[in-house]
């Protein structure tokens, strides 16, 4: 792997793409696709997301040696020193870009998101379920941040925020169950390690069913149309329920949760598409 691709890989391009698509979908839904503030909003999300991914990799390098030895830092393709410099540059650019958006967006970015990103691995990750919820909230805040950055107020993006938060929290719980070996070695008290796989599965299933019920309410009250309902059932609810009720069971192993975590990446992307279709 060349140095260039090592820098690209440590950013976790899929996560970045999901966040940028979320910004674009939000801008389209609030009729702000041509706003002069949209590029600055994208820059903040891109830089903060990329920097946070690097920070997590740096702090988790001793865990990734066990769980994901092929990642950029454990494999030695990129030094920790260069990764930290790259991270600092991204945070700086993101902070500077935030000065060009509306005050509400800047407050969300600097007072809410930035502290959660920085403190996630050293603090929140070790708090069972709370750490998972924090990651979910960070992704959900992309929708609120976009509207707040461009218009200076939040009216339309609350439903996408809640849906994205719950969906991402489910995925994070699956990832924690997948990574129990490395987390045990690092003495991290994640939910699966503290309470076991059975309780983890029940929490995942309760959140999944709750998400499926809640996500239909916007159609029932007339907020979204049939395009939203059909795409929701086909693209999100069906694969989600299949994953948490058919793939992972009471006697499942980390490998099963790994399979569902990969499935949740696709479901998350499909969820963003469903939110996009809610505009029709």
Short mmCIF file of C-alpha atoms in Angstrom, two decimals:
data_model
loop_
_atom_site.label_atom_id
_atom_site.label_comp_id
_atom_site.label_asym_id
_atom_site.label_seq_id
_atom_site.Cartn_x
_atom_site.Cartn_y
_atom_site.Cartn_z
CA UNK A 1 0.00 0.00 0.00
CA UNK A 2 1.35 3.45 -0.91
CA UNK A 3 1.48 6.29 1.61
CA UNK A 4 -1.33 8.10 -0.25
CA UNK A 5 -3.72 5.17 0.02
CA UNK A 6 -2.77 4.71 3.67
CA UNK A 7 -3.97 8.25 4.38
CA UNK A 8 -7.18 7.55 2.46
CA UNK A 9 -7.81 4.25 4.25
CA UNK A 10 -7.38 5.67 7.76
CA UNK A 11 -10.14 8.18 7.01
CA UNK A 12 -12.54 5.22 6.57
CA UNK A 13 -13.95 6.35 3.21
CA UNK A 14 -17.27 4.52 3.60
CA UNK A 15 -18.07 6.38 6.83
CA UNK A 16 -17.11 9.66 5.17
CA UNK A 17 -19.28 8.93 2.14
CA UNK A 18 -22.27 8.11 4.36
CA UNK A 19 -21.87 11.38 6.25
CA UNK A 20 -21.46 13.50 3.11
CA UNK A 21 -24.48 11.84 1.50
CA UNK A 22 -26.43 12.60 4.69
CA UNK A 23 -25.50 16.28 4.37
CA UNK A 24 -26.53 16.37 0.70
CA UNK A 25 -29.82 14.58 1.39
CA UNK A 26 -30.56 16.99 4.25
CA UNK A 27 -29.77 19.99 2.03
CA UNK A 28 -32.08 18.65 -0.66
CA UNK A 29 -34.93 18.06 1.79
CA UNK A 30 -34.72 21.60 3.20
CA UNK A 31 -34.34 23.17 -0.29
CA UNK A 32 -30.83 24.39 0.40
CA UNK A 33 -28.91 22.53 -2.29
CA UNK A 34 -27.71 25.78 -3.87
CA UNK A 35 -26.90 27.53 -0.59
CA UNK A 36 -23.50 29.20 -0.39
CA UNK A 37 -23.15 27.72 3.12
CA UNK A 38 -23.44 24.11 1.95
CA UNK A 39 -19.74 23.73 0.96
CA UNK A 40 -18.62 24.89 4.42
CA UNK A 41 -21.10 22.47 6.01
CA UNK A 42 -19.64 19.62 3.97
CA UNK A 43 -16.08 20.61 4.88
CA UNK A 44 -16.88 20.60 8.62
CA UNK A 45 -18.53 17.17 8.43
CA UNK A 46 -15.75 15.73 6.27
CA UNK A 47 -12.92 17.04 8.45
CA UNK A 48 -14.48 16.22 11.82
CA UNK A 49 -15.51 12.72 10.72
CA UNK A 50 -12.13 11.95 9.20
CA UNK A 51 -10.23 13.33 12.19
CA UNK A 52 -12.39 11.38 14.63
CA UNK A 53 -11.78 8.16 12.70
CA UNK A 54 -8.03 8.75 12.89
CA UNK A 55 -8.21 9.54 16.62
CA UNK A 56 -10.10 6.33 17.32
CA UNK A 57 -7.57 4.31 15.32
CA UNK A 58 -4.66 5.90 17.18
CA UNK A 59 -6.19 5.23 20.61
CA UNK A 60 -7.35 1.73 19.65
CA UNK A 61 -4.18 0.58 17.87
CA UNK A 62 -3.39 -1.95 20.62
CA UNK A 63 -6.89 -3.41 20.25
CA UNK A 64 -6.82 -3.43 16.45
CA UNK A 65 -3.65 -5.52 16.54
CA UNK A 66 -5.96 -8.32 17.75
CA UNK A 67 -9.30 -7.44 16.14
CA UNK A 68 -8.26 -5.81 12.86
CA UNK A 69 -4.52 -6.32 12.25
CA UNK A 70 -4.81 -5.29 8.59
CA UNK A 71 -5.83 -1.73 9.41
CA UNK A 72 -3.47 1.09 8.49
CA UNK A 73 -1.78 1.63 11.87
CA UNK A 74 -1.45 -1.96 13.16
CA UNK A 75 -0.10 -3.07 9.79
CA UNK A 76 2.53 -0.30 9.84
CA UNK A 77 1.50 1.32 6.56
CA UNK A 78 1.18 4.67 8.37
CA UNK A 79 3.04 5.83 11.47
CA UNK A 80 1.15 7.04 14.52
CA UNK A 81 3.07 10.33 14.36
CA UNK A 82 1.94 11.08 10.80
CA UNK A 83 -1.59 10.01 11.64
CA UNK A 84 -1.73 12.46 14.57
CA UNK A 85 -0.42 15.31 12.38
CA UNK A 86 -3.04 14.51 9.73
CA UNK A 87 -5.75 14.41 12.40
CA UNK A 88 -4.74 17.79 13.83
CA UNK A 89 -4.79 19.36 10.38
CA UNK A 90 -8.30 18.05 9.70
CA UNK A 91 -9.63 19.29 13.04
CA UNK A 92 -8.11 22.73 12.38
CA UNK A 93 -9.66 22.99 8.90
CA UNK A 94 -13.02 21.87 10.27
CA UNK A 95 -12.96 24.46 13.06
CA UNK A 96 -12.03 27.23 10.62
CA UNK A 97 -14.80 26.18 8.23
CA UNK A 98 -17.32 26.27 11.10
CA UNK A 99 -16.74 30.02 11.46
CA UNK A 100 -18.42 30.55 8.07
CA UNK A 101 -21.78 28.91 8.92
CA UNK A 102 -24.75 30.06 11.00
CA UNK A 103 -24.20 30.28 14.78
CA UNK A 104 -26.54 27.35 15.56
CA UNK A 105 -24.55 25.05 13.27
CA UNK A 106 -21.29 26.25 14.80
CA UNK A 107 -22.62 25.58 18.30
CA UNK A 108 -23.65 22.05 17.33
CA UNK A 109 -20.24 21.41 15.78
CA UNK A 110 -18.02 22.90 18.49
CA UNK A 111 -20.04 22.47 21.69
CA UNK A 112 -21.77 19.12 21.02
CA UNK A 113 -20.03 17.14 18.29
CA UNK A 114 -16.36 18.01 18.81
CA UNK A 115 -16.25 17.07 22.54
CA UNK A 116 -18.11 13.81 21.85
CA UNK A 117 -15.67 12.92 19.06
CA UNK A 118 -12.60 13.64 21.17
CA UNK A 119 -13.86 11.96 24.35
CA UNK A 120 -15.50 8.92 22.77
CA UNK A 121 -12.62 6.42 22.97
CA UNK A 122 -11.00 7.54 26.26
CA UNK A 123 -14.32 8.05 28.09
CA UNK A 124 -17.64 7.16 26.43
CA UNK A 125 -16.58 3.88 24.84
CA UNK A 126 -16.02 2.42 28.31
CA UNK A 127 -19.59 3.27 29.38
CA UNK A 128 -21.84 0.35 28.34
CA UNK A 129 -24.62 1.39 25.96
CA UNK A 130 -23.94 5.08 26.57
CA UNK A 131 -20.90 4.90 24.29
CA UNK A 132 -22.97 3.19 21.59
CA UNK A 133 -25.66 5.84 21.91
CA UNK A 134 -23.07 8.62 21.66
CA UNK A 135 -21.89 7.28 18.29
CA UNK A 136 -25.50 7.05 17.14
CA UNK A 137 -26.17 10.64 18.21
CA UNK A 138 -23.08 11.87 16.37
CA UNK A 139 -24.32 10.40 13.09
CA UNK A 140 -27.85 11.66 13.70
CA UNK A 141 -26.56 15.15 14.44
CA UNK A 142 -25.35 15.42 10.84
CA UNK A 143 -28.98 16.06 9.83
CA UNK A 144 -29.60 18.66 12.55
CA UNK A 145 -26.22 20.26 11.90
CA UNK A 146 -26.93 20.70 8.19
CA UNK A 147 -30.22 22.50 8.76
CA UNK A 148 -28.81 24.55 11.62
CA UNK A 149 -25.72 25.51 9.62
CA UNK A 150 -27.65 26.71 6.57
CA UNK A 151 -30.82 28.20 8.07
CA UNK A 152 -29.84 28.88 11.67
CA UNK A 153 -32.81 26.89 12.99
CA UNK A 154 -34.04 23.29 13.06
CA UNK A 155 -37.56 22.36 11.99
CA UNK A 156 -37.51 19.48 9.48
CA UNK A 157 -34.63 17.19 10.41
CA UNK A 158 -35.77 15.81 13.78
CA UNK A 159 -37.23 12.60 12.34
CA UNK A 160 -34.08 11.74 10.31
CA UNK A 161 -32.02 12.52 13.42
CA UNK A 162 -33.93 10.01 15.54
CA UNK A 163 -33.94 7.31 12.84
CA UNK A 164 -30.21 7.67 12.15
CA UNK A 165 -29.38 7.71 15.87
CA UNK A 166 -31.21 4.46 16.65
CA UNK A 167 -29.95 2.69 13.52
CA UNK A 168 -26.35 3.64 14.21
CA UNK A 169 -26.66 2.63 17.88
CA UNK A 170 -27.79 -0.85 16.81
CA UNK A 171 -24.82 -1.14 14.49
CA UNK A 172 -22.41 -0.05 17.22
CA UNK A 173 -23.74 -2.71 19.60
CA UNK A 174 -23.17 -5.34 16.91
CA UNK A 175 -19.62 -4.05 16.41
CA UNK A 176 -18.94 -4.24 20.15
CA UNK A 177 -20.12 -7.85 20.17
CA UNK A 178 -17.87 -8.50 17.17
CA UNK A 179 -14.83 -6.97 18.92
CA UNK A 180 -15.12 -8.62 22.35
CA UNK A 181 -11.74 -10.36 22.11
CA UNK A 182 -9.75 -7.18 21.59
CA UNK A 183 -11.88 -5.14 24.00
CA UNK A 184 -11.38 -7.80 26.69
CA UNK A 185 -7.63 -7.61 26.19
CA UNK A 186 -7.80 -3.80 26.59
CA UNK A 187 -10.09 -4.12 29.63
CA UNK A 188 -12.86 -2.09 27.96
CA UNK A 189 -16.23 -2.54 29.68
CA UNK A 190 -18.44 -2.57 26.61
CA UNK A 191 -22.05 -3.74 26.93
CA UNK A 192 -21.42 -7.28 25.57
CA UNK A 193 -18.46 -7.77 27.91
CA UNK A 194 -20.26 -6.50 31.00
CA UNK A 195 -23.70 -8.02 30.46
CA UNK A 196 -23.09 -10.83 27.98
CA UNK A 197 -24.38 -11.70 24.53
CA UNK A 198 -27.92 -12.60 25.56
CA UNK A 199 -28.68 -9.19 27.09
CA UNK A 200 -26.90 -7.54 24.17
CA UNK A 201 -29.11 -9.40 21.72
CA UNK A 202 -32.27 -8.39 23.58
CA UNK A 203 -31.25 -4.73 23.58
CA UNK A 204 -30.50 -4.94 19.85
CA UNK A 205 -33.86 -6.57 19.18
CA UNK A 206 -35.80 -4.08 21.33
CA UNK A 207 -34.11 -1.14 19.58
CA UNK A 208 -34.76 -2.73 16.18
CA UNK A 209 -38.46 -3.30 16.83
CA UNK A 210 -38.75 0.18 18.33
CA UNK A 211 -37.10 1.67 15.25
CA UNK A 212 -39.45 -0.22 12.92
CA UNK A 213 -42.53 0.98 14.83
CA UNK A 214 -41.37 4.57 15.20
CA UNK A 215 -40.27 4.91 11.57
CA UNK A 216 -43.79 4.17 10.33
CA UNK A 217 -45.33 7.01 12.39
CA UNK A 218 -44.24 9.78 9.96
CA UNK A 219 -46.24 8.03 7.22
CA UNK A 220 -49.25 7.51 9.51
CA UNK A 221 -49.41 11.22 10.41
CA UNK A 222 -48.96 12.25 6.78
CA UNK A 223 -45.47 13.70 7.12
CA UNK A 224 -44.03 11.35 4.48
CA UNK A 225 -45.62 9.58 1.51
CA UNK A 226 -45.87 6.06 0.10
CA UNK A 227 -42.39 6.19 -1.47
CA UNK A 228 -40.99 6.53 2.03
CA UNK A 229 -43.14 3.71 3.45
CA UNK A 230 -42.40 1.14 0.74
CA UNK A 231 -38.67 1.86 0.63
CA UNK A 232 -38.55 1.80 4.44
CA UNK A 233 -40.11 -1.66 4.67
CA UNK A 234 -38.09 -3.15 1.80
CA UNK A 235 -34.70 -1.52 2.30
CA UNK A 236 -34.45 -1.03 6.08
CA UNK A 237 -36.97 -2.93 8.18
CA UNK A 238 -36.84 -6.27 6.36
CA UNK A 239 -33.02 -6.69 6.33
CA UNK A 240 -32.75 -5.23 9.84
CA UNK A 241 -35.24 -7.68 11.35
CA UNK A 242 -33.74 -10.55 9.37
CA UNK A 243 -30.31 -9.74 10.77
CA UNK A 244 -31.29 -9.42 14.43
CA UNK A 245 -33.80 -12.28 14.53
CA UNK A 246 -32.43 -14.81 12.00
CA UNK A 247 -28.65 -14.33 11.76
CA UNK A 248 -27.89 -13.67 15.43
CA UNK A 249 -29.50 -15.89 18.05
CA UNK A 250 -29.06 -16.63 21.75
CA UNK A 251 -26.06 -18.90 21.11
CA UNK A 252 -24.44 -16.70 18.46
CA UNK A 253 -20.71 -16.00 18.41
CA UNK A 254 -18.80 -12.77 17.54
CA UNK A 255 -18.60 -13.93 13.92
CA UNK A 256 -22.40 -13.78 13.64
CA UNK A 257 -22.45 -10.25 15.01
CA UNK A 258 -19.69 -9.37 12.54
CA UNK A 259 -21.95 -10.52 9.71
CA UNK A 260 -24.82 -8.37 11.00
CA UNK A 261 -22.47 -5.38 11.51
CA UNK A 262 -21.54 -5.61 7.82
CA UNK A 263 -25.22 -5.90 6.92
CA UNK A 264 -25.92 -2.79 9.00
CA UNK A 265 -23.52 -0.78 6.84
CA UNK A 266 -25.77 -1.51 3.88
CA UNK A 267 -28.92 -0.88 5.91
CA UNK A 268 -27.52 2.48 7.05
CA UNK A 269 -26.90 3.51 3.43
CA UNK A 270 -30.37 2.32 2.51
CA UNK A 271 -31.75 4.33 5.43
CA UNK A 272 -30.24 7.50 4.00
CA UNK A 273 -31.86 6.70 0.66
CA UNK A 274 -35.20 6.19 2.43
CA UNK A 275 -34.84 9.62 4.05
CA UNK A 276 -34.14 11.04 0.60
CA UNK A 277 -37.30 9.42 -0.76
CA UNK A 278 -39.29 10.97 2.08
CA UNK A 279 -39.14 14.18 0.08
CA UNK A 280 -41.42 12.73 -2.59
#
